[in-house]
């Protein structure tokens, strides 16, 4: 029986698929069995189960907050909710409802933080700036590649980064490139040229365009 790929894969299956028959990777997946695919899908499923347990716990903590709760308790909960949102963003399957619930909880928490600020103008301005930064960050988390690169336990190894940037869909790469400065992009482009030459693909038009994109020419 042939095992199908997931419609919405998690991080393990995403990275597994990236490497299939891709000579740009230092360790490509050239042959794999249904058991290999099932294993990465199992790992992704376990992460969903772990997430749901943490999600339930944080929801209960948010519900249990007292009106006069200590500021540090509120701030710690906010940080945990933000961290869990990042986790949800890299999971497989349908996570939109869970992410929406986390955003709603953060709104409630931020209202509590504002109340603790007591109308202080400077504190209010800082909170507005923080909210804008959070919205921008969450927007970036809509890109699978960004999420996978930001992951503290990223499956993308250092010597795989160039292959990923050369192979991933262009919108994903464009988003990821915003996290790099000019020097990092130039170094990445130089490594990309070397890998293309190593695989006799230096004249491949798609790779040439992608290298130009990484370098900032496009």
mmCIF file with all atom_site columns, C-alpha atoms in Angstrom:
data_model
loop_
_atom_site.group_PDB
_atom_site.id
_atom_site.type_symbol
_atom_site.label_atom_id
_atom_site.label_alt_id
_atom_site.label_comp_id
_atom_site.label_asym_id
_atom_site.label_entity_id
_atom_site.label_seq_id
_atom_site.pdbx_PDB_ins_code
_atom_site.Cartn_x
_atom_site.Cartn_y
_atom_site.Cartn_z
_atom_site.occupancy
_atom_site.B_iso_or_equiv
_atom_site.pdbx_formal_charge
_atom_site.auth_seq_id
_atom_site.auth_comp_id
_atom_site.auth_asym_id
_atom_site.auth_atom_id
_atom_site.pdbx_PDB_model_num
ATOM 1   C CA . UNK A 1 1   ? 0.000  0.000  0.000   1.00 0.00 ? 1   UNK A CA 1
ATOM 2   C CA . UNK A 1 2   ? 1.397  3.380  -1.008  1.00 0.00 ? 2   UNK A CA 1
ATOM 3   C CA . UNK A 1 3   ? 1.462  5.917  1.809   1.00 0.00 ? 3   UNK A CA 1
ATOM 4   C CA . UNK A 1 4   ? 0.270  9.370  0.657   1.00 0.00 ? 4   UNK A CA 1
ATOM 5   C CA . UNK A 1 5   ? 1.920  12.613 1.684   1.00 0.00 ? 5   UNK A CA 1
ATOM 6   C CA . UNK A 1 6   ? -0.046 14.812 4.064   1.00 0.00 ? 6   UNK A CA 1
ATOM 7   C CA . UNK A 1 7   ? -2.036 17.688 2.610   1.00 0.00 ? 7   UNK A CA 1
ATOM 8   C CA . UNK A 1 8   ? -0.734 19.911 5.404   1.00 0.00 ? 8   UNK A CA 1
ATOM 9   C CA . UNK A 1 9   ? 2.537  18.389 6.610   1.00 0.00 ? 9   UNK A CA 1
ATOM 10  C CA . UNK A 1 10  ? 4.354  19.231 9.799   1.00 0.00 ? 10  UNK A CA 1
ATOM 11  C CA . UNK A 1 11  ? 8.000  20.181 10.045  1.00 0.00 ? 11  UNK A CA 1
ATOM 12  C CA . UNK A 1 12  ? 9.405  16.634 9.866   1.00 0.00 ? 12  UNK A CA 1
ATOM 13  C CA . UNK A 1 13  ? 7.480  15.710 6.741   1.00 0.00 ? 13  UNK A CA 1
ATOM 14  C CA . UNK A 1 14  ? 8.181  19.104 5.143   1.00 0.00 ? 14  UNK A CA 1
ATOM 15  C CA . UNK A 1 15  ? 11.924 18.646 5.504   1.00 0.00 ? 15  UNK A CA 1
ATOM 16  C CA . UNK A 1 16  ? 11.732 15.019 4.402   1.00 0.00 ? 16  UNK A CA 1
ATOM 17  C CA . UNK A 1 17  ? 9.992  16.114 1.185   1.00 0.00 ? 17  UNK A CA 1
ATOM 18  C CA . UNK A 1 18  ? 12.574 18.834 0.548   1.00 0.00 ? 18  UNK A CA 1
ATOM 19  C CA . UNK A 1 19  ? 15.356 16.256 0.382   1.00 0.00 ? 19  UNK A CA 1
ATOM 20  C CA . UNK A 1 20  ? 13.675 13.702 -1.885  1.00 0.00 ? 20  UNK A CA 1
ATOM 21  C CA . UNK A 1 21  ? 15.785 13.257 -5.046  1.00 0.00 ? 21  UNK A CA 1
ATOM 22  C CA . UNK A 1 22  ? 17.306 16.706 -4.517  1.00 0.00 ? 22  UNK A CA 1
ATOM 23  C CA . UNK A 1 23  ? 21.027 16.576 -5.424  1.00 0.00 ? 23  UNK A CA 1
ATOM 24  C CA . UNK A 1 24  ? 21.578 20.049 -3.956  1.00 0.00 ? 24  UNK A CA 1
ATOM 25  C CA . UNK A 1 25  ? 21.302 18.570 -0.469  1.00 0.00 ? 25  UNK A CA 1
ATOM 26  C CA . UNK A 1 26  ? 24.440 17.076 1.068   1.00 0.00 ? 26  UNK A CA 1
ATOM 27  C CA . UNK A 1 27  ? 22.377 14.058 2.155   1.00 0.00 ? 27  UNK A CA 1
ATOM 28  C CA . UNK A 1 28  ? 19.421 13.752 -0.230  1.00 0.00 ? 28  UNK A CA 1
ATOM 29  C CA . UNK A 1 29  ? 16.697 11.160 0.188   1.00 0.00 ? 29  UNK A CA 1
ATOM 30  C CA . UNK A 1 30  ? 17.168 8.998  -2.903  1.00 0.00 ? 30  UNK A CA 1
ATOM 31  C CA . UNK A 1 31  ? 15.191 5.968  -1.802  1.00 0.00 ? 31  UNK A CA 1
ATOM 32  C CA . UNK A 1 32  ? 12.571 5.710  0.883   1.00 0.00 ? 32  UNK A CA 1
ATOM 33  C CA . UNK A 1 33  ? 9.887  3.311  2.006   1.00 0.00 ? 33  UNK A CA 1
ATOM 34  C CA . UNK A 1 34  ? 6.364  3.802  3.230   1.00 0.00 ? 34  UNK A CA 1
ATOM 35  C CA . UNK A 1 35  ? 7.690  3.188  6.730   1.00 0.00 ? 35  UNK A CA 1
ATOM 36  C CA . UNK A 1 36  ? 10.099 6.125  6.349   1.00 0.00 ? 36  UNK A CA 1
ATOM 37  C CA . UNK A 1 37  ? 7.224  8.433  5.450   1.00 0.00 ? 37  UNK A CA 1
ATOM 38  C CA . UNK A 1 38  ? 5.045  7.051  8.224   1.00 0.00 ? 38  UNK A CA 1
ATOM 39  C CA . UNK A 1 39  ? 7.835  7.733  10.713  1.00 0.00 ? 39  UNK A CA 1
ATOM 40  C CA . UNK A 1 40  ? 8.096  11.453 9.917   1.00 0.00 ? 40  UNK A CA 1
ATOM 41  C CA . UNK A 1 41  ? 4.308  11.699 9.941   1.00 0.00 ? 41  UNK A CA 1
ATOM 42  C CA . UNK A 1 42  ? 4.286  9.989  13.347  1.00 0.00 ? 42  UNK A CA 1
ATOM 43  C CA . UNK A 1 43  ? 6.782  12.518 14.706  1.00 0.00 ? 43  UNK A CA 1
ATOM 44  C CA . UNK A 1 44  ? 4.612  15.376 13.449  1.00 0.00 ? 44  UNK A CA 1
ATOM 45  C CA . UNK A 1 45  ? 1.522  13.812 15.025  1.00 0.00 ? 45  UNK A CA 1
ATOM 46  C CA . UNK A 1 46  ? 3.292  13.491 18.381  1.00 0.00 ? 46  UNK A CA 1
ATOM 47  C CA . UNK A 1 47  ? 4.110  17.201 18.264  1.00 0.00 ? 47  UNK A CA 1
ATOM 48  C CA . UNK A 1 48  ? 0.436  18.007 17.695  1.00 0.00 ? 48  UNK A CA 1
ATOM 49  C CA . UNK A 1 49  ? -0.535 15.910 20.739  1.00 0.00 ? 49  UNK A CA 1
ATOM 50  C CA . UNK A 1 50  ? 2.110  17.669 22.842  1.00 0.00 ? 50  UNK A CA 1
ATOM 51  C CA . UNK A 1 51  ? 0.908  21.078 21.623  1.00 0.00 ? 51  UNK A CA 1
ATOM 52  C CA . UNK A 1 52  ? -2.722 20.342 22.504  1.00 0.00 ? 52  UNK A CA 1
ATOM 53  C CA . UNK A 1 53  ? -1.716 19.416 26.048  1.00 0.00 ? 53  UNK A CA 1
ATOM 54  C CA . UNK A 1 54  ? 0.202  22.683 26.490  1.00 0.00 ? 54  UNK A CA 1
ATOM 55  C CA . UNK A 1 55  ? -2.621 24.633 24.837  1.00 0.00 ? 55  UNK A CA 1
ATOM 56  C CA . UNK A 1 56  ? -5.206 23.243 27.258  1.00 0.00 ? 56  UNK A CA 1
ATOM 57  C CA . UNK A 1 57  ? -2.949 24.046 30.222  1.00 0.00 ? 57  UNK A CA 1
ATOM 58  C CA . UNK A 1 58  ? -2.381 27.663 29.152  1.00 0.00 ? 58  UNK A CA 1
ATOM 59  C CA . UNK A 1 59  ? -6.074 28.221 28.468  1.00 0.00 ? 59  UNK A CA 1
ATOM 60  C CA . UNK A 1 60  ? -6.817 27.084 32.016  1.00 0.00 ? 60  UNK A CA 1
ATOM 61  C CA . UNK A 1 61  ? -4.146 29.421 33.382  1.00 0.00 ? 61  UNK A CA 1
ATOM 62  C CA . UNK A 1 62  ? -5.632 32.333 31.448  1.00 0.00 ? 62  UNK A CA 1
ATOM 63  C CA . UNK A 1 63  ? -9.127 31.564 32.726  1.00 0.00 ? 63  UNK A CA 1
ATOM 64  C CA . UNK A 1 64  ? -7.817 31.375 36.292  1.00 0.00 ? 64  UNK A CA 1
ATOM 65  C CA . UNK A 1 65  ? -6.173 34.821 36.228  1.00 0.00 ? 65  UNK A CA 1
ATOM 66  C CA . UNK A 1 66  ? -7.375 37.097 38.996  1.00 0.00 ? 66  UNK A CA 1
ATOM 67  C CA . UNK A 1 67  ? -8.233 40.752 38.420  1.00 0.00 ? 67  UNK A CA 1
ATOM 68  C CA . UNK A 1 68  ? -5.404 41.760 40.759  1.00 0.00 ? 68  UNK A CA 1
ATOM 69  C CA . UNK A 1 69  ? -2.925 39.185 39.447  1.00 0.00 ? 69  UNK A CA 1
ATOM 70  C CA . UNK A 1 70  ? 0.761  40.061 39.806  1.00 0.00 ? 70  UNK A CA 1
ATOM 71  C CA . UNK A 1 71  ? 2.218  41.692 36.702  1.00 0.00 ? 71  UNK A CA 1
ATOM 72  C CA . UNK A 1 72  ? 5.004  39.111 36.375  1.00 0.00 ? 72  UNK A CA 1
ATOM 73  C CA . UNK A 1 73  ? 2.503  36.253 36.320  1.00 0.00 ? 73  UNK A CA 1
ATOM 74  C CA . UNK A 1 74  ? 0.614  37.967 33.494  1.00 0.00 ? 74  UNK A CA 1
ATOM 75  C CA . UNK A 1 75  ? 3.799  38.709 31.540  1.00 0.00 ? 75  UNK A CA 1
ATOM 76  C CA . UNK A 1 76  ? 5.026  35.124 31.922  1.00 0.00 ? 76  UNK A CA 1
ATOM 77  C CA . UNK A 1 77  ? 1.718  33.817 30.601  1.00 0.00 ? 77  UNK A CA 1
ATOM 78  C CA . UNK A 1 78  ? 1.892  36.222 27.653  1.00 0.00 ? 78  UNK A CA 1
ATOM 79  C CA . UNK A 1 79  ? 5.367  34.948 26.779  1.00 0.00 ? 79  UNK A CA 1
ATOM 80  C CA . UNK A 1 80  ? 4.165  31.342 26.959  1.00 0.00 ? 80  UNK A CA 1
ATOM 81  C CA . UNK A 1 81  ? 1.213  32.106 24.674  1.00 0.00 ? 81  UNK A CA 1
ATOM 82  C CA . UNK A 1 82  ? 3.495  33.765 22.124  1.00 0.00 ? 82  UNK A CA 1
ATOM 83  C CA . UNK A 1 83  ? 5.845  30.784 22.235  1.00 0.00 ? 83  UNK A CA 1
ATOM 84  C CA . UNK A 1 84  ? 2.943  28.380 21.781  1.00 0.00 ? 84  UNK A CA 1
ATOM 85  C CA . UNK A 1 85  ? 1.738  30.388 18.774  1.00 0.00 ? 85  UNK A CA 1
ATOM 86  C CA . UNK A 1 86  ? 5.102  29.783 17.128  1.00 0.00 ? 86  UNK A CA 1
ATOM 87  C CA . UNK A 1 87  ? 4.716  26.085 17.888  1.00 0.00 ? 87  UNK A CA 1
ATOM 88  C CA . UNK A 1 88  ? 1.239  26.022 16.333  1.00 0.00 ? 88  UNK A CA 1
ATOM 89  C CA . UNK A 1 89  ? 2.580  27.718 13.217  1.00 0.00 ? 89  UNK A CA 1
ATOM 90  C CA . UNK A 1 90  ? 4.991  24.884 12.452  1.00 0.00 ? 90  UNK A CA 1
ATOM 91  C CA . UNK A 1 91  ? 2.559  22.041 13.114  1.00 0.00 ? 91  UNK A CA 1
ATOM 92  C CA . UNK A 1 92  ? 0.842  19.981 10.462  1.00 0.00 ? 92  UNK A CA 1
ATOM 93  C CA . UNK A 1 93  ? -2.900 19.603 9.870   1.00 0.00 ? 93  UNK A CA 1
ATOM 94  C CA . UNK A 1 94  ? -5.422 22.383 10.428  1.00 0.00 ? 94  UNK A CA 1
ATOM 95  C CA . UNK A 1 95  ? -4.229 24.808 13.138  1.00 0.00 ? 95  UNK A CA 1
ATOM 96  C CA . UNK A 1 96  ? -6.049 28.002 12.142  1.00 0.00 ? 96  UNK A CA 1
ATOM 97  C CA . UNK A 1 97  ? -8.674 27.690 14.881  1.00 0.00 ? 97  UNK A CA 1
ATOM 98  C CA . UNK A 1 98  ? -6.054 27.059 17.559  1.00 0.00 ? 98  UNK A CA 1
ATOM 99  C CA . UNK A 1 99  ? -3.982 30.006 16.358  1.00 0.00 ? 99  UNK A CA 1
ATOM 100 C CA . UNK A 1 100 ? -7.053 32.252 16.354  1.00 0.00 ? 100 UNK A CA 1
ATOM 101 C CA . UNK A 1 101 ? -7.815 31.169 19.919  1.00 0.00 ? 101 UNK A CA 1
ATOM 102 C CA . UNK A 1 102 ? -4.243 31.990 20.958  1.00 0.00 ? 102 UNK A CA 1
ATOM 103 C CA . UNK A 1 103 ? -4.512 35.436 19.377  1.00 0.00 ? 103 UNK A CA 1
ATOM 104 C CA . UNK A 1 104 ? -7.752 36.044 21.276  1.00 0.00 ? 104 UNK A CA 1
ATOM 105 C CA . UNK A 1 105 ? -6.129 34.988 24.539  1.00 0.00 ? 105 UNK A CA 1
ATOM 106 C CA . UNK A 1 106 ? -3.235 37.340 23.872  1.00 0.00 ? 106 UNK A CA 1
ATOM 107 C CA . UNK A 1 107 ? -5.694 40.197 23.363  1.00 0.00 ? 107 UNK A CA 1
ATOM 108 C CA . UNK A 1 108 ? -7.212 39.460 26.775  1.00 0.00 ? 108 UNK A CA 1
ATOM 109 C CA . UNK A 1 109 ? -3.771 39.281 28.368  1.00 0.00 ? 109 UNK A CA 1
ATOM 110 C CA . UNK A 1 110 ? -2.697 42.538 26.732  1.00 0.00 ? 110 UNK A CA 1
ATOM 111 C CA . UNK A 1 111 ? -5.826 44.246 28.056  1.00 0.00 ? 111 UNK A CA 1
ATOM 112 C CA . UNK A 1 112 ? -4.756 43.141 31.536  1.00 0.00 ? 112 UNK A CA 1
ATOM 113 C CA . UNK A 1 113 ? -1.228 44.441 30.935  1.00 0.00 ? 113 UNK A CA 1
ATOM 114 C CA . UNK A 1 114 ? -2.638 47.802 29.839  1.00 0.00 ? 114 UNK A CA 1
ATOM 115 C CA . UNK A 1 115 ? -4.767 47.964 32.959  1.00 0.00 ? 115 UNK A CA 1
ATOM 116 C CA . UNK A 1 116 ? -1.640 47.389 35.042  1.00 0.00 ? 116 UNK A CA 1
ATOM 117 C CA . UNK A 1 117 ? 0.050  50.250 33.176  1.00 0.00 ? 117 UNK A CA 1
ATOM 118 C CA . UNK A 1 118 ? -2.441 52.574 34.839  1.00 0.00 ? 118 UNK A CA 1
ATOM 119 C CA . UNK A 1 119 ? -2.722 55.034 31.966  1.00 0.00 ? 119 UNK A CA 1
ATOM 120 C CA . UNK A 1 120 ? 1.008  55.753 31.799  1.00 0.00 ? 120 UNK A CA 1
ATOM 121 C CA . UNK A 1 121 ? 1.551  57.385 28.384  1.00 0.00 ? 121 UNK A CA 1
ATOM 122 C CA . UNK A 1 122 ? 5.057  55.990 27.882  1.00 0.00 ? 122 UNK A CA 1
ATOM 123 C CA . UNK A 1 123 ? 4.004  52.488 28.870  1.00 0.00 ? 123 UNK A CA 1
ATOM 124 C CA . UNK A 1 124 ? 1.008  52.678 26.526  1.00 0.00 ? 124 UNK A CA 1
ATOM 125 C CA . UNK A 1 125 ? 3.215  53.714 23.616  1.00 0.00 ? 125 UNK A CA 1
ATOM 126 C CA . UNK A 1 126 ? 5.593  50.822 24.317  1.00 0.00 ? 126 UNK A CA 1
ATOM 127 C CA . UNK A 1 127 ? 2.661  48.408 24.406  1.00 0.00 ? 127 UNK A CA 1
ATOM 128 C CA . UNK A 1 128 ? 1.427  49.698 21.045  1.00 0.00 ? 128 UNK A CA 1
ATOM 129 C CA . UNK A 1 129 ? 4.881  49.187 19.553  1.00 0.00 ? 129 UNK A CA 1
ATOM 130 C CA . UNK A 1 130 ? 4.999  45.692 21.022  1.00 0.00 ? 130 UNK A CA 1
ATOM 131 C CA . UNK A 1 131 ? 1.602  44.883 19.512  1.00 0.00 ? 131 UNK A CA 1
ATOM 132 C CA . UNK A 1 132 ? 2.736  46.051 16.071  1.00 0.00 ? 132 UNK A CA 1
ATOM 133 C CA . UNK A 1 133 ? 5.904  43.949 16.319  1.00 0.00 ? 133 UNK A CA 1
ATOM 134 C CA . UNK A 1 134 ? 3.818  40.933 17.353  1.00 0.00 ? 134 UNK A CA 1
ATOM 135 C CA . UNK A 1 135 ? 1.497  41.336 14.382  1.00 0.00 ? 135 UNK A CA 1
ATOM 136 C CA . UNK A 1 136 ? 4.454  41.563 12.004  1.00 0.00 ? 136 UNK A CA 1
ATOM 137 C CA . UNK A 1 137 ? 6.060  38.504 13.585  1.00 0.00 ? 137 UNK A CA 1
ATOM 138 C CA . UNK A 1 138 ? 2.862  36.479 13.368  1.00 0.00 ? 138 UNK A CA 1
ATOM 139 C CA . UNK A 1 139 ? 2.516  37.487 9.720   1.00 0.00 ? 139 UNK A CA 1
ATOM 140 C CA . UNK A 1 140 ? 6.010  36.119 9.045   1.00 0.00 ? 140 UNK A CA 1
ATOM 141 C CA . UNK A 1 141 ? 5.031  32.875 10.760  1.00 0.00 ? 141 UNK A CA 1
ATOM 142 C CA . UNK A 1 142 ? 2.551  32.208 7.951   1.00 0.00 ? 142 UNK A CA 1
ATOM 143 C CA . UNK A 1 143 ? 5.568  31.117 5.872   1.00 0.00 ? 143 UNK A CA 1
ATOM 144 C CA . UNK A 1 144 ? 6.611  27.520 6.539   1.00 0.00 ? 144 UNK A CA 1
ATOM 145 C CA . UNK A 1 145 ? 10.250 28.194 5.696   1.00 0.00 ? 145 UNK A CA 1
ATOM 146 C CA . UNK A 1 146 ? 10.448 31.107 8.130   1.00 0.00 ? 146 UNK A CA 1
ATOM 147 C CA . UNK A 1 147 ? 8.905  28.972 10.864  1.00 0.00 ? 147 UNK A CA 1
ATOM 148 C CA . UNK A 1 148 ? 11.295 26.103 10.166  1.00 0.00 ? 148 UNK A CA 1
ATOM 149 C CA . UNK A 1 149 ? 14.322 28.404 10.244  1.00 0.00 ? 149 UNK A CA 1
ATOM 150 C CA . UNK A 1 150 ? 13.248 30.152 13.464  1.00 0.00 ? 150 UNK A CA 1
ATOM 151 C CA . UNK A 1 151 ? 12.609 26.842 15.202  1.00 0.00 ? 151 UNK A CA 1
ATOM 152 C CA . UNK A 1 152 ? 15.067 26.463 18.102  1.00 0.00 ? 152 UNK A CA 1
ATOM 153 C CA . UNK A 1 153 ? 15.244 22.768 17.171  1.00 0.00 ? 153 UNK A CA 1
ATOM 154 C CA . UNK A 1 154 ? 15.290 23.397 13.434  1.00 0.00 ? 154 UNK A CA 1
ATOM 155 C CA . UNK A 1 155 ? 15.628 20.334 11.225  1.00 0.00 ? 155 UNK A CA 1
ATOM 156 C CA . UNK A 1 156 ? 17.394 22.459 8.605   1.00 0.00 ? 156 UNK A CA 1
ATOM 157 C CA . UNK A 1 157 ? 21.066 21.862 9.331   1.00 0.00 ? 157 UNK A CA 1
ATOM 158 C CA . UNK A 1 158 ? 23.702 24.492 8.635   1.00 0.00 ? 158 UNK A CA 1
ATOM 159 C CA . UNK A 1 159 ? 25.034 22.656 5.577   1.00 0.00 ? 159 UNK A CA 1
ATOM 160 C CA . UNK A 1 160 ? 21.497 22.286 4.191   1.00 0.00 ? 160 UNK A CA 1
ATOM 161 C CA . UNK A 1 161 ? 20.527 25.961 4.244   1.00 0.00 ? 161 UNK A CA 1
ATOM 162 C CA . UNK A 1 162 ? 21.782 26.728 0.739   1.00 0.00 ? 162 UNK A CA 1
ATOM 163 C CA . UNK A 1 163 ? 19.975 23.722 -0.740  1.00 0.00 ? 163 UNK A CA 1
ATOM 164 C CA . UNK A 1 164 ? 16.775 24.790 0.993   1.00 0.00 ? 164 UNK A CA 1
ATOM 165 C CA . UNK A 1 165 ? 17.047 28.366 -0.262  1.00 0.00 ? 165 UNK A CA 1
ATOM 166 C CA . UNK A 1 166 ? 17.686 27.141 -3.808  1.00 0.00 ? 166 UNK A CA 1
ATOM 167 C CA . UNK A 1 167 ? 14.818 24.643 -3.785  1.00 0.00 ? 167 UNK A CA 1
ATOM 168 C CA . UNK A 1 168 ? 11.971 26.213 -1.816  1.00 0.00 ? 168 UNK A CA 1
ATOM 169 C CA . UNK A 1 169 ? 9.142  28.104 -3.514  1.00 0.00 ? 169 UNK A CA 1
ATOM 170 C CA . UNK A 1 170 ? 10.110 31.695 -4.264  1.00 0.00 ? 170 UNK A CA 1
ATOM 171 C CA . UNK A 1 171 ? 7.580  33.411 -1.933  1.00 0.00 ? 171 UNK A CA 1
ATOM 172 C CA . UNK A 1 172 ? 8.928  31.327 0.950   1.00 0.00 ? 172 UNK A CA 1
ATOM 173 C CA . UNK A 1 173 ? 12.518 32.281 0.104   1.00 0.00 ? 173 UNK A CA 1
ATOM 174 C CA . UNK A 1 174 ? 11.675 35.970 -0.254  1.00 0.00 ? 174 UNK A CA 1
ATOM 175 C CA . UNK A 1 175 ? 10.149 35.944 3.233   1.00 0.00 ? 175 UNK A CA 1
ATOM 176 C CA . UNK A 1 176 ? 13.134 34.089 4.695   1.00 0.00 ? 176 UNK A CA 1
ATOM 177 C CA . UNK A 1 177 ? 15.611 36.486 3.099   1.00 0.00 ? 177 UNK A CA 1
ATOM 178 C CA . UNK A 1 178 ? 14.149 39.386 5.082   1.00 0.00 ? 178 UNK A CA 1
ATOM 179 C CA . UNK A 1 179 ? 15.740 37.815 8.163   1.00 0.00 ? 179 UNK A CA 1
ATOM 180 C CA . UNK A 1 180 ? 19.248 38.089 6.678   1.00 0.00 ? 180 UNK A CA 1
ATOM 181 C CA . UNK A 1 181 ? 21.488 41.127 6.367   1.00 0.00 ? 181 UNK A CA 1
ATOM 182 C CA . UNK A 1 182 ? 23.406 41.983 3.206   1.00 0.00 ? 182 UNK A CA 1
ATOM 183 C CA . UNK A 1 183 ? 26.599 40.218 4.265   1.00 0.00 ? 183 UNK A CA 1
ATOM 184 C CA . UNK A 1 184 ? 24.732 37.019 5.109   1.00 0.00 ? 184 UNK A CA 1
ATOM 185 C CA . UNK A 1 185 ? 22.956 37.081 1.746   1.00 0.00 ? 185 UNK A CA 1
ATOM 186 C CA . UNK A 1 186 ? 26.222 37.544 -0.153  1.00 0.00 ? 186 UNK A CA 1
ATOM 187 C CA . UNK A 1 187 ? 27.840 34.644 1.709   1.00 0.00 ? 187 UNK A CA 1
ATOM 188 C CA . UNK A 1 188 ? 24.789 32.488 1.057   1.00 0.00 ? 188 UNK A CA 1
ATOM 189 C CA . UNK A 1 189 ? 24.834 33.391 -2.647  1.00 0.00 ? 189 UNK A CA 1
ATOM 190 C CA . UNK A 1 190 ? 28.537 32.504 -2.892  1.00 0.00 ? 190 UNK A CA 1
ATOM 191 C CA . UNK A 1 191 ? 27.853 29.108 -1.322  1.00 0.00 ? 191 UNK A CA 1
ATOM 192 C CA . UNK A 1 192 ? 24.946 28.645 -3.730  1.00 0.00 ? 192 UNK A CA 1
ATOM 193 C CA . UNK A 1 193 ? 27.226 29.269 -6.712  1.00 0.00 ? 193 UNK A CA 1
ATOM 194 C CA . UNK A 1 194 ? 29.649 26.634 -5.424  1.00 0.00 ? 194 UNK A CA 1
ATOM 195 C CA . UNK A 1 195 ? 26.897 24.064 -4.974  1.00 0.00 ? 195 UNK A CA 1
ATOM 196 C CA . UNK A 1 196 ? 25.496 24.785 -8.443  1.00 0.00 ? 196 UNK A CA 1
ATOM 197 C CA . UNK A 1 197 ? 28.953 24.326 -9.970  1.00 0.00 ? 197 UNK A CA 1
ATOM 198 C CA . UNK A 1 198 ? 29.533 21.136 -7.983  1.00 0.00 ? 198 UNK A CA 1
ATOM 199 C CA . UNK A 1 199 ? 26.358 19.686 -9.508  1.00 0.00 ? 199 UNK A CA 1
ATOM 200 C CA . UNK A 1 200 ? 27.135 21.048 -13.008 1.00 0.00 ? 200 UNK A CA 1
ATOM 201 C CA . UNK A 1 201 ? 24.092 23.297 -12.785 1.00 0.00 ? 201 UNK A CA 1
ATOM 202 C CA . UNK A 1 202 ? 25.813 26.665 -13.129 1.00 0.00 ? 202 UNK A CA 1
ATOM 203 C CA . UNK A 1 203 ? 23.956 27.307 -16.412 1.00 0.00 ? 203 UNK A CA 1
ATOM 204 C CA . UNK A 1 204 ? 20.538 26.362 -15.045 1.00 0.00 ? 204 UNK A CA 1
ATOM 205 C CA . UNK A 1 205 ? 18.394 29.466 -15.553 1.00 0.00 ? 205 UNK A CA 1
ATOM 206 C CA . UNK A 1 206 ? 16.168 28.821 -12.545 1.00 0.00 ? 206 UNK A CA 1
ATOM 207 C CA . UNK A 1 207 ? 19.167 28.440 -10.257 1.00 0.00 ? 207 UNK A CA 1
ATOM 208 C CA . UNK A 1 208 ? 20.826 31.523 -11.710 1.00 0.00 ? 208 UNK A CA 1
ATOM 209 C CA . UNK A 1 209 ? 17.690 33.538 -11.023 1.00 0.00 ? 209 UNK A CA 1
ATOM 210 C CA . UNK A 1 210 ? 17.424 32.164 -7.492  1.00 0.00 ? 210 UNK A CA 1
ATOM 211 C CA . UNK A 1 211 ? 21.064 32.978 -6.749  1.00 0.00 ? 211 UNK A CA 1
ATOM 212 C CA . UNK A 1 212 ? 20.436 36.497 -8.027  1.00 0.00 ? 212 UNK A CA 1
ATOM 213 C CA . UNK A 1 213 ? 17.423 36.739 -5.733  1.00 0.00 ? 213 UNK A CA 1
ATOM 214 C CA . UNK A 1 214 ? 19.503 35.649 -2.752  1.00 0.00 ? 214 UNK A CA 1
ATOM 215 C CA . UNK A 1 215 ? 22.252 38.106 -3.635  1.00 0.00 ? 215 UNK A CA 1
ATOM 216 C CA . UNK A 1 216 ? 19.732 40.918 -4.109  1.00 0.00 ? 216 UNK A CA 1
ATOM 217 C CA . UNK A 1 217 ? 20.074 41.314 -7.881  1.00 0.00 ? 217 UNK A CA 1
ATOM 218 C CA . UNK A 1 218 ? 16.423 40.476 -8.613  1.00 0.00 ? 218 UNK A CA 1
#
